[in-house]
Amino acid sequence: MNELVRFGVSMPSDLLKEFDGWIERRGYENRSEAIRNLARAALVEESWQEGDSEVAGTVTLVYDHHISGLNDLLNNIQHDHHNIIISSLHVHLDHHNCLEILVIRGKASEAKSFADKLLSIKGIKHGKLTTTTTGHHLA
Ligand code: NI
Protein backbone atom coordinates (compact mmCIF):
# COMPACT_ATOMS: atom_id res chain seq x y z
CA MET A 1 0.00 0.00 0.00
CA ASN A 2 1.19 3.49 -0.87
CA GLU A 3 1.01 5.34 2.45
CA LEU A 4 0.55 9.09 2.68
CA VAL A 5 3.53 10.92 4.17
CA ARG A 6 3.26 14.38 5.67
CA PHE A 7 6.12 16.83 5.27
CA GLY A 8 6.69 20.51 5.94
CA VAL A 9 7.43 23.06 3.22
CA SER A 10 8.98 26.47 3.81
CA MET A 11 8.50 29.33 1.38
CA PRO A 12 8.34 33.13 1.38
CA SER A 13 4.94 34.39 2.56
CA ASP A 14 4.35 36.38 -0.64
CA LEU A 15 4.94 33.27 -2.71
CA LEU A 16 2.58 31.26 -0.55
CA LYS A 17 -0.08 33.96 -0.91
CA GLU A 18 0.23 33.88 -4.69
CA PHE A 19 0.26 30.09 -4.69
CA ASP A 20 -2.91 29.98 -2.57
CA GLY A 21 -4.57 32.32 -5.08
CA TRP A 22 -3.55 30.00 -7.91
CA ILE A 23 -4.87 27.01 -5.97
CA GLU A 24 -8.21 28.72 -5.52
CA ARG A 25 -8.45 29.86 -9.14
CA ARG A 26 -7.72 26.32 -10.28
CA GLY A 27 -10.36 24.93 -7.98
CA TYR A 28 -8.15 22.69 -5.87
CA GLU A 29 -9.62 21.67 -2.54
CA ASN A 30 -6.36 22.13 -0.68
CA ARG A 31 -2.63 22.70 -1.01
CA SER A 32 -1.80 19.02 -0.79
CA GLU A 33 -3.79 18.11 -3.89
CA ALA A 34 -2.24 21.02 -5.80
CA ILE A 35 1.30 20.04 -4.77
CA ARG A 36 0.69 16.37 -5.63
CA ASN A 37 -0.44 17.38 -9.14
CA LEU A 38 2.55 19.70 -9.62
CA ALA A 39 4.86 16.86 -8.58
CA ARG A 40 3.21 14.49 -11.05
CA ALA A 41 3.43 17.09 -13.82
CA ALA A 42 7.15 17.50 -13.15
CA LEU A 43 7.69 13.73 -13.28
CA VAL A 44 5.70 13.41 -16.52
CA GLU A 45 7.71 16.23 -18.06
CA GLU A 46 10.95 14.56 -17.04
CA SER A 47 9.83 11.23 -18.46
CA TRP A 48 9.45 12.91 -21.86
CA GLN A 49 13.04 14.14 -21.60
CA GLU A 50 14.36 10.64 -20.95
CA GLY A 51 14.53 8.91 -24.31
CA ASP A 52 13.89 5.39 -23.05
CA SER A 53 10.85 6.15 -20.86
CA GLU A 54 7.53 4.79 -22.05
CA VAL A 55 5.22 7.77 -22.50
CA ALA A 56 1.78 8.53 -23.87
CA GLY A 57 0.36 11.61 -25.52
CA THR A 58 -1.74 13.04 -28.30
CA VAL A 59 -0.86 14.85 -31.50
CA THR A 60 -3.55 17.23 -32.74
CA LEU A 61 -3.45 18.48 -36.32
CA VAL A 62 -5.61 20.88 -38.31
CA TYR A 63 -5.06 21.06 -42.05
CA ASP A 64 -6.72 21.67 -45.39
CA HIS A 65 -7.06 18.33 -47.12
CA HIS A 66 -7.19 20.03 -50.55
CA ILE A 67 -3.47 20.81 -50.34
CA SER A 68 -1.86 18.62 -52.93
CA GLY A 69 -0.03 15.62 -51.52
CA LEU A 70 -0.79 16.39 -47.89
CA ASN A 71 -3.19 13.51 -47.25
CA ASP A 72 -0.78 11.02 -48.80
CA LEU A 73 2.13 12.37 -46.81
CA LEU A 74 0.24 12.20 -43.51
CA ASN A 75 -0.98 8.72 -44.35
CA ASN A 76 2.51 7.48 -45.21
CA ILE A 77 4.09 8.91 -42.06
CA GLN A 78 1.38 7.36 -39.92
CA HIS A 79 1.83 3.94 -41.54
CA ASP A 80 5.58 4.22 -40.96
CA HIS A 81 4.86 4.74 -37.26
CA HIS A 82 1.93 2.36 -36.78
CA ASN A 83 3.68 0.92 -33.72
CA ILE A 84 3.45 4.29 -31.93
CA ILE A 85 -0.12 5.26 -32.89
CA ILE A 86 -2.65 3.40 -30.77
CA SER A 87 -5.74 5.26 -31.94
CA SER A 88 -6.76 8.09 -34.22
CA LEU A 89 -9.75 10.31 -34.79
CA HIS A 90 -10.44 12.25 -37.96
CA VAL A 91 -13.13 14.92 -38.08
CA HIS A 92 -14.08 16.77 -41.29
CA LEU A 93 -14.55 20.21 -39.74
CA ASP A 94 -15.88 21.84 -42.88
CA HIS A 95 -15.41 21.71 -46.65
CA HIS A 96 -11.67 22.38 -46.33
CA ASN A 97 -10.47 21.67 -42.84
CA CYS A 98 -9.68 18.39 -41.15
CA LEU A 99 -9.00 17.88 -37.46
CA GLU A 100 -6.98 14.81 -36.63
CA ILE A 101 -6.08 13.51 -33.19
CA LEU A 102 -3.53 10.73 -32.85
CA VAL A 103 -3.11 8.92 -29.55
CA ILE A 104 0.47 7.79 -29.23
CA ARG A 105 2.37 5.55 -26.84
CA GLY A 106 5.97 4.48 -26.97
CA LYS A 107 9.53 5.43 -26.16
CA ALA A 108 9.80 9.17 -25.47
CA SER A 109 12.48 9.69 -28.10
CA GLU A 110 10.41 8.01 -30.82
CA ALA A 111 7.18 9.68 -29.78
CA LYS A 112 8.84 13.10 -29.85
CA SER A 113 10.48 12.63 -33.23
CA PHE A 114 7.20 11.30 -34.65
CA ALA A 115 5.34 14.37 -33.34
CA ASP A 116 8.05 16.73 -34.64
CA LYS A 117 7.84 15.11 -38.05
CA LEU A 118 4.08 15.73 -38.25
CA LEU A 119 4.07 19.20 -36.72
CA SER A 120 6.71 20.52 -39.11
CA ILE A 121 4.89 19.47 -42.29
CA LYS A 122 4.12 22.36 -44.61
CA GLY A 123 0.38 22.85 -44.86
CA ILE A 124 -0.44 21.98 -41.25
CA LYS A 125 -2.38 25.02 -40.02
CA HIS A 126 -2.03 24.15 -36.38
CA GLY A 127 -0.48 21.27 -34.56
CA LYS A 128 0.18 20.42 -30.97
CA LEU A 129 1.75 17.64 -29.00
CA THR A 130 0.19 17.04 -25.61
CA THR A 131 2.47 15.06 -23.37
CA THR A 132 1.08 12.77 -20.74
CA THR A 133 1.83 9.47 -19.11
CA THR A 134 0.88 5.83 -19.39
CA GLY A 135 0.20 6.09 -15.67
CA HIS A 136 2.77 3.41 -14.82
CA HIS A 137 5.15 4.32 -12.01
CA LEU A 138 3.05 7.35 -11.08
CA ALA A 139 1.13 7.23 -7.80
NI1 NI B 1 -11.26 15.39 -43.28
Tab-separated table of C-alpha atoms and ligand atoms in Angstrom:
chain	number	residue	atom	x	y	z
A	1	MET	CA	0.000	0.000	0.000
A	2	ASN	CA	1.191	3.491	-0.868
A	3	GLU	CA	1.009	5.337	2.447
A	4	LEU	CA	0.554	9.090	2.677
A	5	VAL	CA	3.534	10.918	4.165
A	6	ARG	CA	3.256	14.384	5.670
A	7	PHE	CA	6.117	16.830	5.270
A	8	GLY	CA	6.687	20.515	5.941
A	9	VAL	CA	7.433	23.057	3.222
A	10	SER	CA	8.981	26.475	3.811
A	11	MET	CA	8.504	29.325	1.380
A	12	PRO	CA	8.337	33.130	1.376
A	13	SER	CA	4.942	34.388	2.563
A	14	ASP	CA	4.346	36.380	-0.636
A	15	LEU	CA	4.942	33.275	-2.713
A	16	LEU	CA	2.581	31.261	-0.553
A	17	LYS	CA	-0.078	33.961	-0.909
A	18	GLU	CA	0.231	33.879	-4.691
A	19	PHE	CA	0.261	30.095	-4.695
A	20	ASP	CA	-2.906	29.980	-2.572
A	21	GLY	CA	-4.568	32.318	-5.082
A	22	TRP	CA	-3.546	29.999	-7.912
A	23	ILE	CA	-4.865	27.014	-5.971
A	24	GLU	CA	-8.210	28.723	-5.517
A	25	ARG	CA	-8.453	29.862	-9.142
A	26	ARG	CA	-7.724	26.317	-10.275
A	27	GLY	CA	-10.355	24.934	-7.976
A	28	TYR	CA	-8.151	22.689	-5.869
A	29	GLU	CA	-9.623	21.670	-2.539
A	30	ASN	CA	-6.356	22.126	-0.683
A	31	ARG	CA	-2.627	22.700	-1.013
A	32	SER	CA	-1.801	19.017	-0.791
A	33	GLU	CA	-3.794	18.112	-3.892
A	34	ALA	CA	-2.241	21.021	-5.800
A	35	ILE	CA	1.297	20.036	-4.775
A	36	ARG	CA	0.687	16.369	-5.634
A	37	ASN	CA	-0.438	17.375	-9.135
A	38	LEU	CA	2.546	19.701	-9.621
A	39	ALA	CA	4.864	16.858	-8.577
A	40	ARG	CA	3.210	14.486	-11.049
A	41	ALA	CA	3.426	17.091	-13.817
A	42	ALA	CA	7.155	17.502	-13.151
A	43	LEU	CA	7.688	13.732	-13.282
A	44	VAL	CA	5.698	13.406	-16.518
A	45	GLU	CA	7.708	16.235	-18.059
A	46	GLU	CA	10.949	14.562	-17.040
A	47	SER	CA	9.832	11.227	-18.458
A	48	TRP	CA	9.448	12.911	-21.856
A	49	GLN	CA	13.039	14.138	-21.600
A	50	GLU	CA	14.358	10.635	-20.953
A	51	GLY	CA	14.533	8.913	-24.308
A	52	ASP	CA	13.886	5.394	-23.045
A	53	SER	CA	10.849	6.147	-20.858
A	54	GLU	CA	7.534	4.793	-22.045
A	55	VAL	CA	5.219	7.767	-22.502
A	56	ALA	CA	1.779	8.529	-23.874
A	57	GLY	CA	0.355	11.615	-25.517
A	58	THR	CA	-1.741	13.042	-28.301
A	59	VAL	CA	-0.864	14.850	-31.500
A	60	THR	CA	-3.552	17.229	-32.737
A	61	LEU	CA	-3.451	18.484	-36.317
A	62	VAL	CA	-5.614	20.885	-38.313
A	63	TYR	CA	-5.061	21.060	-42.052
A	64	ASP	CA	-6.723	21.675	-45.388
A	65	HIS	CA	-7.060	18.327	-47.118
A	66	HIS	CA	-7.186	20.034	-50.549
A	67	ILE	CA	-3.473	20.810	-50.337
A	68	SER	CA	-1.857	18.625	-52.932
A	69	GLY	CA	-0.033	15.621	-51.524
A	70	LEU	CA	-0.787	16.392	-47.890
A	71	ASN	CA	-3.192	13.513	-47.248
A	72	ASP	CA	-0.783	11.020	-48.804
A	73	LEU	CA	2.133	12.366	-46.808
A	74	LEU	CA	0.241	12.200	-43.507
A	75	ASN	CA	-0.981	8.724	-44.349
A	76	ASN	CA	2.509	7.480	-45.214
A	77	ILE	CA	4.089	8.911	-42.064
A	78	GLN	CA	1.377	7.356	-39.919
A	79	HIS	CA	1.834	3.937	-41.542
A	80	ASP	CA	5.581	4.215	-40.964
A	81	HIS	CA	4.860	4.742	-37.256
A	82	HIS	CA	1.927	2.360	-36.779
A	83	ASN	CA	3.677	0.920	-33.721
A	84	ILE	CA	3.446	4.287	-31.928
A	85	ILE	CA	-0.119	5.261	-32.891
A	86	ILE	CA	-2.648	3.396	-30.771
A	87	SER	CA	-5.743	5.258	-31.941
A	88	SER	CA	-6.757	8.088	-34.216
A	89	LEU	CA	-9.747	10.307	-34.787
A	90	HIS	CA	-10.441	12.247	-37.960
A	91	VAL	CA	-13.127	14.923	-38.084
A	92	HIS	CA	-14.075	16.765	-41.292
A	93	LEU	CA	-14.549	20.212	-39.743
A	94	ASP	CA	-15.883	21.836	-42.880
A	95	HIS	CA	-15.410	21.705	-46.649
A	96	HIS	CA	-11.670	22.380	-46.333
A	97	ASN	CA	-10.465	21.671	-42.836
A	98	CYS	CA	-9.684	18.388	-41.154
A	99	LEU	CA	-8.995	17.882	-37.465
A	100	GLU	CA	-6.978	14.811	-36.627
A	101	ILE	CA	-6.083	13.508	-33.191
A	102	LEU	CA	-3.533	10.726	-32.851
A	103	VAL	CA	-3.110	8.924	-29.552
A	104	ILE	CA	0.467	7.790	-29.228
A	105	ARG	CA	2.370	5.550	-26.845
A	106	GLY	CA	5.970	4.480	-26.972
A	107	LYS	CA	9.526	5.430	-26.164
A	108	ALA	CA	9.802	9.165	-25.473
A	109	SER	CA	12.482	9.693	-28.103
A	110	GLU	CA	10.414	8.008	-30.822
A	111	ALA	CA	7.179	9.676	-29.777
A	112	LYS	CA	8.843	13.098	-29.853
A	113	SER	CA	10.476	12.628	-33.233
A	114	PHE	CA	7.199	11.301	-34.649
A	115	ALA	CA	5.340	14.375	-33.344
A	116	ASP	CA	8.049	16.730	-34.639
A	117	LYS	CA	7.837	15.107	-38.054
A	118	LEU	CA	4.081	15.729	-38.249
A	119	LEU	CA	4.068	19.201	-36.719
A	120	SER	CA	6.705	20.519	-39.114
A	121	ILE	CA	4.890	19.473	-42.290
A	122	LYS	CA	4.125	22.363	-44.611
A	123	GLY	CA	0.385	22.850	-44.857
A	124	ILE	CA	-0.444	21.984	-41.255
A	125	LYS	CA	-2.383	25.019	-40.022
A	126	HIS	CA	-2.030	24.152	-36.384
A	127	GLY	CA	-0.480	21.268	-34.561
A	128	LYS	CA	0.182	20.424	-30.971
A	129	LEU	CA	1.753	17.640	-29.002
A	130	THR	CA	0.191	17.044	-25.605
A	131	THR	CA	2.473	15.060	-23.373
A	132	THR	CA	1.077	12.774	-20.737
A	133	THR	CA	1.834	9.471	-19.111
A	134	THR	CA	0.884	5.830	-19.390
A	135	GLY	CA	0.201	6.091	-15.669
A	136	HIS	CA	2.773	3.409	-14.825
A	137	HIS	CA	5.153	4.319	-12.008
A	138	LEU	CA	3.052	7.351	-11.077
A	139	ALA	CA	1.127	7.227	-7.805
B	1	NI	NI	-11.258	15.388	-43.280
